[in-house]
Coordinates of C-alpha atoms in Angstrom, one line a residue:
M600 CA -46.1 2.8 -45.3
D601 CA -44.6 1.7 -41.9
N602 CA -46.7 2.5 -38.8
S603 CA -44.6 0.6 -36.3
N604 CA -43.1 3.8 -34.8
K605 CA -46.4 5.7 -34.5
S606 CA -47.5 6.3 -30.9
P607 CA -51.1 6.1 -30.1
L608 CA -50.7 9.1 -27.9
K609 CA -49.2 12.3 -29.4
I610 CA -47.4 14.6 -27.1
P611 CA -49.1 18.0 -27.3
S612 CA -47.4 20.7 -29.2
V613 CA -46.1 23.8 -27.4
N614 CA -48.6 26.2 -29.1
G615 CA -51.7 24.0 -28.4
T616 CA -52.5 23.4 -32.1
D617 CA -53.1 20.2 -34.0
G618 CA -52.3 21.5 -37.5
G619 CA -55.7 23.0 -38.0
G620 CA -55.5 26.0 -35.7
A621 CA -55.6 26.7 -32.0
L622 CA -57.6 24.2 -29.8
C623 CA -59.1 25.3 -26.5
K624 CA -57.5 23.6 -23.5
K625 CA -59.8 23.1 -20.5
W626 CA -59.7 21.1 -17.3
H627 CA -61.1 17.6 -17.6
V628 CA -61.8 15.3 -14.8
V629 CA -60.6 11.6 -15.0
Y630 CA -61.1 8.7 -12.6
V631 CA -58.2 6.6 -11.7
K632 CA -57.7 3.6 -9.3
P633 CA -57.9 4.4 -5.6
N634 CA -54.6 5.6 -4.1
H635 CA -53.1 6.1 -7.6
E636 CA -53.9 9.8 -8.1
R637 CA -50.4 11.2 -7.6
R638 CA -48.6 8.4 -9.5
D639 CA -51.0 8.6 -12.5
A640 CA -50.9 12.4 -12.5
Q641 CA -47.0 12.2 -12.8
V642 CA -47.2 9.8 -15.7
I643 CA -49.7 12.2 -17.5
K644 CA -47.4 15.2 -16.7
K645 CA -44.5 13.4 -18.2
L646 CA -46.5 13.2 -21.5
G647 CA -46.6 17.0 -21.5
F648 CA -49.9 17.8 -19.9
E649 CA -50.7 20.1 -17.0
T650 CA -52.3 18.1 -14.2
Y651 CA -53.7 18.7 -10.7
V652 CA -54.5 16.5 -7.8
A653 CA -56.5 18.1 -4.9
I654 CA -54.1 17.6 -2.0
Q655 CA -54.1 19.4 1.4
K656 CA -51.5 19.3 4.1
V657 CA -53.1 18.1 7.3
W658 CA -51.8 17.0 10.7
R659 CA -52.1 13.2 11.3
Q660 CA -52.0 11.9 14.9
W661 CA -50.5 8.5 15.7
S662 CA -50.2 7.1 19.1
D663 CA -46.6 8.1 19.4
R664 CA -46.2 11.1 17.2
R665 CA -47.9 13.8 15.1
K666 CA -46.9 14.5 11.4
L667 CA -47.9 16.9 8.7
I668 CA -48.9 14.8 5.6
D669 CA -50.2 15.4 2.2
K670 CA -53.9 14.1 2.0
V671 CA -55.7 13.6 -1.4
V672 CA -58.9 15.3 -0.8
I673 CA -60.9 14.2 -3.9
T674 CA -60.1 10.5 -4.1
Q675 CA -59.7 8.8 -7.5
I676 CA -59.8 12.1 -9.3
V677 CA -57.0 13.7 -11.5
F678 CA -57.7 17.0 -13.3
I679 CA -56.0 17.2 -16.7
K680 CA -55.8 20.4 -18.8
C681 CA -56.1 19.4 -22.5
D682 CA -58.2 20.0 -25.6
I683 CA -60.9 17.6 -26.7
K684 CA -58.8 15.7 -29.2
E685 CA -56.0 15.1 -26.6
A686 CA -58.8 14.0 -24.2
E687 CA -59.8 11.3 -26.6
R688 CA -56.3 10.1 -27.0
L689 CA -55.7 10.1 -23.2
E690 CA -58.9 8.1 -22.7
R691 CA -56.9 5.1 -24.2
L692 CA -54.4 5.0 -21.4
S693 CA -54.9 1.8 -19.4
F694 CA -54.9 3.5 -16.0
I695 CA -57.6 6.0 -16.8
L696 CA -60.8 4.4 -15.8
H697 CA -63.0 7.0 -17.5
F698 CA -63.7 10.7 -17.9
L699 CA -66.4 12.5 -16.0
R700 CA -69.3 13.1 -18.3
K701 CA -71.9 15.8 -18.4
P702 CA -75.2 14.4 -17.0
G703 CA -77.3 12.7 -19.6
T704 CA -74.7 13.0 -22.4
R705 CA -71.6 11.4 -23.8
D706 CA -69.8 14.7 -23.7
K707 CA -66.8 15.1 -21.4
A708 CA -67.4 17.4 -18.5
T709 CA -65.0 20.3 -17.9
V710 CA -64.2 22.5 -14.9
P711 CA -63.6 26.2 -15.4
D712 CA -60.1 27.5 -14.6
D713 CA -61.3 29.8 -11.8
Q714 CA -62.9 26.9 -10.0
I715 CA -59.5 24.9 -10.1
E716 CA -57.8 28.1 -8.8
N717 CA -60.4 28.5 -6.0
L718 CA -60.0 24.9 -5.1
K719 CA -56.1 25.4 -4.9
I720 CA -56.7 28.5 -2.6
V721 CA -59.1 26.7 -0.3
L722 CA -56.8 23.7 0.1
K723 CA -53.8 25.8 0.8
N724 CA -55.4 28.2 3.3
A725 CA -58.0 26.1 5.2
D726 CA -57.3 25.8 8.9
E727 CA -59.3 22.6 9.1
S728 CA -59.3 19.4 6.9
V729 CA -61.4 20.0 3.8
T730 CA -63.8 17.2 2.8
F731 CA -65.9 16.6 -0.3
S732 CA -69.2 14.9 -0.2
S733 CA -71.0 13.2 -3.0
N734 CA -74.1 13.4 -0.9
N735 CA -76.8 15.3 -2.6
F736 CA -79.6 13.8 -0.6
S737 CA -81.9 15.4 1.9
K738 CA -83.9 13.9 4.8
G739 CA -87.1 12.4 3.4
D740 CA -85.7 11.6 -0.1
S741 CA -86.8 8.4 -1.7
V742 CA -83.7 6.3 -2.8
S743 CA -82.7 3.0 -4.3
I744 CA -79.6 1.1 -3.3
R745 CA -77.3 0.7 -6.3
F746 CA -74.6 -1.7 -5.0
G747 CA -73.9 -4.4 -2.5
K748 CA -76.1 -6.9 -0.6
F749 CA -79.1 -4.5 -0.6
K750 CA -78.9 -3.7 -4.4
G751 CA -82.4 -2.8 -5.6
V752 CA -83.9 -2.1 -2.2
T753 CA -85.7 1.2 -1.8
G754 CA -86.1 3.4 1.2
T755 CA -86.2 6.8 2.6
V756 CA -83.3 9.0 3.9
E757 CA -83.7 9.2 7.6
R758 CA -80.5 10.7 8.8
I759 CA -77.3 12.2 7.3
D760 CA -74.0 11.9 8.9
E761 CA -71.9 14.6 7.3
K762 CA -68.6 13.5 8.9
S763 CA -68.6 10.0 7.5
D764 CA -70.7 10.6 4.4
F765 CA -73.1 7.8 5.5
L766 CA -76.8 8.0 5.4
T767 CA -79.3 6.1 7.5
I768 CA -82.0 4.6 5.2
A769 CA -85.4 3.6 6.5
L770 CA -86.4 0.4 4.7
D771 CA -90.2 -0.4 4.7
F772 CA -90.2 -4.2 4.7
L773 CA -91.9 -6.2 7.4
G774 CA -92.3 -3.2 9.5
Y775 CA -89.5 -0.6 9.8
A776 CA -85.8 -1.4 9.5
K777 CA -82.8 1.0 9.2
V778 CA -79.5 0.5 7.6
K779 CA -76.4 2.8 7.4
I780 CA -75.1 3.1 3.9
K781 CA -72.7 5.3 1.9
A782 CA -74.3 8.1 -0.1
E783 CA -72.4 7.0 -3.3
D784 CA -74.1 3.7 -3.2
L785 CA -77.6 5.3 -3.5
K786 CA -79.5 6.8 -6.4
P787 CA -82.5 9.0 -6.1
I788 CA -86.0 7.8 -7.0
K789 CA -87.8 10.4 -9.1
A790 CA -91.2 11.3 -7.9
K791 CA -94.0 10.2 -10.3

């Protein structure tokens, strides 16, 4: 039997079945390289999948002009509508870094259709630039630094800068030092 012309990624059928009945298509979240969201979404779309990249039209000011541009609001994220079997095949694509997983499991996380539609409405109709923050920290939270020169250092959230998504962390070594760090570089320390 010759397997040379078999593709590792099957283009989905029109009716959404895989020979064994209807499969439920849901929005999955994939991470891609920075600044590759639109390009990777186009490649996935050419494979026959519905994709969505959260883009908002915003005014950008340069020193000599002002221009309306398309800004990717949720960086490194592409939403793909597919069933679980298709998601497993898509995971093999080299430019997909990984799927978003449900916390504490290996199951792929999904986003309900109405939340995707709400996101589209917000981005289309917002008067101001929409920002997303991965910051789930509150003042006084105990945190540990996950990346960079301070990896492993623990401290307390002192101040939250909503505009830049930076936190000021109080570090308790040799007195009292403060460092400004991105929220994504932190993990919470659970109370004992």
